[in-house]
CSV table of C-alpha atoms in Angstrom, one decimal:
chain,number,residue,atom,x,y,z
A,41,UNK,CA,48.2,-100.6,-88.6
A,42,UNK,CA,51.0,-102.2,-87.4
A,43,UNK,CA,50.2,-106.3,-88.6
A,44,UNK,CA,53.3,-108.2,-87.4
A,45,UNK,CA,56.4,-106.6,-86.0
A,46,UNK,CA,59.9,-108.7,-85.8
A,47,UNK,CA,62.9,-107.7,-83.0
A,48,UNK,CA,65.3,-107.0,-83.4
A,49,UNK,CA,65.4,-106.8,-88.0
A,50,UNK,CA,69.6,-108.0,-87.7
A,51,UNK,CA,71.8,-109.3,-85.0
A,52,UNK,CA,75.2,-111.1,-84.9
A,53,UNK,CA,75.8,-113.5,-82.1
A,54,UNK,CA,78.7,-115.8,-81.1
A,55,UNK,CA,78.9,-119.2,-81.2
A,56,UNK,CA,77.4,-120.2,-78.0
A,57,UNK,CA,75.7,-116.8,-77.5
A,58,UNK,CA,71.8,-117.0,-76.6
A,59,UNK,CA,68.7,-114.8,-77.7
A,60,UNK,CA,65.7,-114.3,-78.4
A,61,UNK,CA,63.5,-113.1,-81.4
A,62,UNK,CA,60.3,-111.2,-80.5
A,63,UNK,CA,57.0,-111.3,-82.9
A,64,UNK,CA,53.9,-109.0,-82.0
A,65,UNK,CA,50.9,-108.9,-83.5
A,66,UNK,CA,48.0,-106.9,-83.6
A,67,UNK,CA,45.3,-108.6,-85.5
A,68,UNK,CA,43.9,-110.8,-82.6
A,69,UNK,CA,45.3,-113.7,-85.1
A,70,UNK,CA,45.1,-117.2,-83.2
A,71,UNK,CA,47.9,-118.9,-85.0
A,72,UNK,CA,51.6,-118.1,-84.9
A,73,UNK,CA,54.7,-119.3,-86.6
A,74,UNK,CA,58.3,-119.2,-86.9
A,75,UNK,CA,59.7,-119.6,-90.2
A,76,UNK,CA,63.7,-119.9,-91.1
A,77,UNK,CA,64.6,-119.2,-94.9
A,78,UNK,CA,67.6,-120.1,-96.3
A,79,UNK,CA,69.3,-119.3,-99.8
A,80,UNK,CA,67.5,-122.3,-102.7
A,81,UNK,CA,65.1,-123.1,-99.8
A,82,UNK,CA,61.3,-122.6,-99.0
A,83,UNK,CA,60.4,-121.5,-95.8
A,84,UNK,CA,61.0,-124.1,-93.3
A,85,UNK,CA,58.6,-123.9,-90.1
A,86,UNK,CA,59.9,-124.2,-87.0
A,87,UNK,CA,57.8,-124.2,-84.7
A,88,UNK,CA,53.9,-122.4,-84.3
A,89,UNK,CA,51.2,-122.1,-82.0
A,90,UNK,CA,47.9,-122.4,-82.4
A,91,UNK,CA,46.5,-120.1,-79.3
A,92,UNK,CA,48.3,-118.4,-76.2
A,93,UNK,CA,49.7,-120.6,-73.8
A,94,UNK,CA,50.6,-123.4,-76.9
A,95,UNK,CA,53.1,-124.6,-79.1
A,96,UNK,CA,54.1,-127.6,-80.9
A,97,UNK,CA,57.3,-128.4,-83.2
A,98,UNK,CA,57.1,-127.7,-86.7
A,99,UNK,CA,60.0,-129.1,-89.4
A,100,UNK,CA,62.8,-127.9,-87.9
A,101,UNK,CA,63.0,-127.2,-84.5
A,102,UNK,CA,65.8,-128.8,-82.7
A,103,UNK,CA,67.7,-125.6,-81.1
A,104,UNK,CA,65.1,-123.7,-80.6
A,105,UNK,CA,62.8,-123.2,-78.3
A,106,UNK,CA,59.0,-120.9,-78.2
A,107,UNK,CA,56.8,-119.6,-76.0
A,108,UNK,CA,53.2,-118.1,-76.0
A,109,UNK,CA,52.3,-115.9,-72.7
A,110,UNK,CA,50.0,-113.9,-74.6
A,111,UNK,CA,48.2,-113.8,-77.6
A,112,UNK,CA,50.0,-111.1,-79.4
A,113,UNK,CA,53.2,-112.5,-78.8
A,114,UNK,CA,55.3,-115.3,-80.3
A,115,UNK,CA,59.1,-115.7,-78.5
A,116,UNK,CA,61.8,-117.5,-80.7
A,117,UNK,CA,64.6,-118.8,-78.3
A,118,UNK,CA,68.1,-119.8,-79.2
A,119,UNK,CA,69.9,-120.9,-75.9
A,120,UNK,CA,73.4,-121.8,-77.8
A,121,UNK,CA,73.6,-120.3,-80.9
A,122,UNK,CA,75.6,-122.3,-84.1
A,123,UNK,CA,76.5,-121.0,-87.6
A,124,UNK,CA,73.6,-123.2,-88.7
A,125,UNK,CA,71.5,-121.1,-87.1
A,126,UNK,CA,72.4,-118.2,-89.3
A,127,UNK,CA,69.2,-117.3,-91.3
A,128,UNK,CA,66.8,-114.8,-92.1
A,129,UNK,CA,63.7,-115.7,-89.6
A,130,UNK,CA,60.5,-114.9,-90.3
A,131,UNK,CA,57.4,-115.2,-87.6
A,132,UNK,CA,53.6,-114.5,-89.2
A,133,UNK,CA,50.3,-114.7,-88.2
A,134,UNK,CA,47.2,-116.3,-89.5
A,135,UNK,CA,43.3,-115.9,-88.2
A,136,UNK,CA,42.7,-119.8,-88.9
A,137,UNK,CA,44.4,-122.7,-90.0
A,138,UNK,CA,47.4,-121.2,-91.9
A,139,UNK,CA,46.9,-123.7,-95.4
A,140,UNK,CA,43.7,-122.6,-95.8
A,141,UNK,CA,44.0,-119.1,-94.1
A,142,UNK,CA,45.5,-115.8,-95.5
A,143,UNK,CA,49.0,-115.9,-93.3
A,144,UNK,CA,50.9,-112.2,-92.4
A,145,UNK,CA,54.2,-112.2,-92.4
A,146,UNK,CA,56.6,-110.0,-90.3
A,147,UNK,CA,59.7,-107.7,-91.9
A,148,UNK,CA,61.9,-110.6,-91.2
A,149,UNK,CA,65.3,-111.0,-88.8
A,150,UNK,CA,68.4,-111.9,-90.0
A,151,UNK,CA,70.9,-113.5,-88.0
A,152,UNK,CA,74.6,-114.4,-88.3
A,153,UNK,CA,76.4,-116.9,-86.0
A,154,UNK,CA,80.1,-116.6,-86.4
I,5,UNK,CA,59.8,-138.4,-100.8
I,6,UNK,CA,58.1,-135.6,-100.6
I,7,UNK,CA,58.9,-132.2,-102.8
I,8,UNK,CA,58.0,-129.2,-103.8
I,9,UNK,CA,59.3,-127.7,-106.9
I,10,UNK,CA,59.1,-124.4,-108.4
I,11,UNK,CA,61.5,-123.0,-111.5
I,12,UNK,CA,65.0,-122.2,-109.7
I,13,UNK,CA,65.4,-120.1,-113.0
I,14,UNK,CA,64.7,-117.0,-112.8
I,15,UNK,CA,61.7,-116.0,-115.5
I,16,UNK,CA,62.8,-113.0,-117.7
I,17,UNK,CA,59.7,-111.8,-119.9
I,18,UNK,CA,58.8,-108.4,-121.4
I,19,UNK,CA,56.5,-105.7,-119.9
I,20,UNK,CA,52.4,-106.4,-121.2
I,21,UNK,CA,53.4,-110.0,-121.4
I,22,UNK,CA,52.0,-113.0,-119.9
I,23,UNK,CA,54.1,-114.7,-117.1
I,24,UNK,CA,53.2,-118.4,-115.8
I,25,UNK,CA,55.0,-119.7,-112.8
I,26,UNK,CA,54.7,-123.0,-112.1
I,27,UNK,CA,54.7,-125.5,-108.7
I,28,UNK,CA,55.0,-129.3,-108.8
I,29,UNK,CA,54.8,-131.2,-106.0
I,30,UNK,CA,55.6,-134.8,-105.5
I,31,UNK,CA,54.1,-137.3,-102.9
I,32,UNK,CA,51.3,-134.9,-101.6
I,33,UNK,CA,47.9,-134.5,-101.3
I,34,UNK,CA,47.1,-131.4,-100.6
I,35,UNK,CA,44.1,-129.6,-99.4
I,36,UNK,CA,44.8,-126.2,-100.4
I,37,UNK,CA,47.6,-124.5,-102.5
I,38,UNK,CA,48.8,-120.7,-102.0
I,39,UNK,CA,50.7,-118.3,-103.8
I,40,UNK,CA,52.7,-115.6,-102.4
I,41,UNK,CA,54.9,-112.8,-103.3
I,42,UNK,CA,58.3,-112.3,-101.9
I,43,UNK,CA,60.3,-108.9,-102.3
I,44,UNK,CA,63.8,-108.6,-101.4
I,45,UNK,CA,64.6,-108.0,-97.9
I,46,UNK,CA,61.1,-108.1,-97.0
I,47,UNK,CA,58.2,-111.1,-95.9
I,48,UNK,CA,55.8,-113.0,-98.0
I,49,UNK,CA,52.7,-111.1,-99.1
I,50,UNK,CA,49.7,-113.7,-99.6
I,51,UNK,CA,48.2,-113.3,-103.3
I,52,UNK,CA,45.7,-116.3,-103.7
I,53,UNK,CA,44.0,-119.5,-102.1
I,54,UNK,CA,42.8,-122.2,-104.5
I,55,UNK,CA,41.4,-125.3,-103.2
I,56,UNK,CA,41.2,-129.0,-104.5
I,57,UNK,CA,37.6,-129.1,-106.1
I,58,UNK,CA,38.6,-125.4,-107.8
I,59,UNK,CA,40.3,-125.8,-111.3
I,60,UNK,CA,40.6,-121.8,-111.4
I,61,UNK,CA,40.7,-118.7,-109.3
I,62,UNK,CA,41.0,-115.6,-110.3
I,63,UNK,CA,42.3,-112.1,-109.0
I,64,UNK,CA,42.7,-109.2,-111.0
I,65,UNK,CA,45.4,-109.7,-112.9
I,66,UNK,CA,46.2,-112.9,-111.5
I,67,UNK,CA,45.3,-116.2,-112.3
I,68,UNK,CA,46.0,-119.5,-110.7
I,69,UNK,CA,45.2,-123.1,-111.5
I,70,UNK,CA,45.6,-126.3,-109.8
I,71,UNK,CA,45.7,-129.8,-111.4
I,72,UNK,CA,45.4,-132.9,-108.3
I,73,UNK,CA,45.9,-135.3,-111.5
I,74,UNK,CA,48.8,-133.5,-112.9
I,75,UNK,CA,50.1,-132.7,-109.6
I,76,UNK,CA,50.9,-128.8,-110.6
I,77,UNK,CA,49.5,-125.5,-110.1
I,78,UNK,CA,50.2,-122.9,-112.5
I,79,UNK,CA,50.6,-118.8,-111.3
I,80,UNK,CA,49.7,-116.3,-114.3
I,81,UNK,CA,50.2,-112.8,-114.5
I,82,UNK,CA,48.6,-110.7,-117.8
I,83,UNK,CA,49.5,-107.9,-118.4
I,84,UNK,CA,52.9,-108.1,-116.6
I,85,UNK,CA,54.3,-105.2,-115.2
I,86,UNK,CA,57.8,-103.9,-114.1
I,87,UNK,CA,56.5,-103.6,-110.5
I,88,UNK,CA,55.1,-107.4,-110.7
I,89,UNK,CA,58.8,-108.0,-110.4
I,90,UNK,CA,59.9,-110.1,-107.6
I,91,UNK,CA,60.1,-113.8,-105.7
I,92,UNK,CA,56.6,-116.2,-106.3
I,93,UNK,CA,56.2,-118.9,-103.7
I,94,UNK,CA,54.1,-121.6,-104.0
I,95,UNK,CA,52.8,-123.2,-100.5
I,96,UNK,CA,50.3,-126.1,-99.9
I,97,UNK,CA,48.8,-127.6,-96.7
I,98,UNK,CA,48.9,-131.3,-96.8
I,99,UNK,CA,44.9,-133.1,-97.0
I,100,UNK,CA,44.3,-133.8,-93.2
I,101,UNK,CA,47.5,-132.3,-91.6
I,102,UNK,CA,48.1,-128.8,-89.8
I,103,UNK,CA,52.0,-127.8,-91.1
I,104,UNK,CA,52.3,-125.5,-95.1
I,105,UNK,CA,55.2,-126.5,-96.9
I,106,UNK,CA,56.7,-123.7,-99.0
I,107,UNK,CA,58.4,-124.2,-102.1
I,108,UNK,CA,62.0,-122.2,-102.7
I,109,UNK,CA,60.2,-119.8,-105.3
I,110,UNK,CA,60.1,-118.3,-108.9
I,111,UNK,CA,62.5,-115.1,-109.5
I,112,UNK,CA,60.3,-113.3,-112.3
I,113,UNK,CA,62.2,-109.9,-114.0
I,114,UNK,CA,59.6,-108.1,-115.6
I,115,UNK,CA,61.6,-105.5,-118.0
I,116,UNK,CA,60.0,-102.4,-119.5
């Protein structure tokens, strides 16, 4: 009973380096997100999907960029990484509407930009 | 604008004790209002749902209540125990809209 499964759990990238974050889950959830935290922050979304094959912009989402092929899986993009982008990322998972829906949460990735 | 505001303290109490967390929010209207528990190095674990006609909800040893006129929810644990240690987040869904907005948490030490 895997729930939600982050790759890779740490990486370090270069400034202008690109990547990409995988989320897989196995709940047959409909909605996805992307979550960045930061030290004396909440979660901050960034951007979520609400069904395979969509997406939409959450908070924060200038940099980054999703996609949703298929159901199970949520892709978190950076095409030029910057040390603002260093965080720990988390994606989860939720059967409904994630406010009024129990939401999963993966193992989290954290990522360093130098 | 709009906040959300939980204790940046952290909440030191003793084992068998009572521990109440609280989340104020500013400029909302929410729907719904969740709590969650955070360990270090690891991802949110959901703990309860309460919604904006419910004054109370109840789990176990958790208790949670939410006040629209007060703006605050309140997160109670009896009976507190060492393993109850960790990071509370508050999260609500504002009234009509799609996007949860987390709060930065509630450190709670639970000593034995």
């Amino acid at each position: 009973n895997a729930g939600v499964t982050q790759t890779p759990k740490f990486r370090v990238l270069k400034t202008g380096q690109s990547m990409t974050l995988l989320c897989a889950q196995d709940m047959n959830h409909e909605y996805m997100y992307w979550y960045r935290q930061d030290p004396g922050m909440g979660l901050r979304l960034i951007h979520y999907s609400v069904g395979e094959g969509t997406t939409a912009k959450g908070e924060v989402p200038d940099g980054y960029n999703v996609s949703r092929l298929k159901k199970q899986n949520f892709l978190l993009g950076l095409e030029s990484a910057a040390p603002s982008q260093t965080s720990v990322y988390f994606c989860a998972s939720s059967y409904g509407r994630q406010g009024l829906s129990e939401a999963f949460f993966g193992q989290g990735t954290r990522l360093t930009v130098v | 604008s709009q906040k959300i505001e939980q204790n940046s303290e952290a909440l030191n109490i003793q084992e068998g004790k009572t521990a109440t967390l609280t989340c104020n929010y500013t400029n909302y209207s929410p729907a719904y209002l969740q709590w969650y528990r955070q360990d270090p190095g690891r991802g949110p674990v959901f703990l309860l749902l309460i919604r904006e006609n419910e004054k109370e909800k109840r789990k176990e040893r958790l208790k949670v209540t939410f006040d629209t006129t007060l703006k605050q929810s309140l997160f109670h644990i009896t009976a507190s125990q060492p393993t109850d240690s960790a990071t509370y987040l508050c999260a609500l869904e504002q009234t009509g809209g799609f996007k949860t907005i987390f709060g930065a948490g509630t450190r709670l030490f639970v000593k034995a």
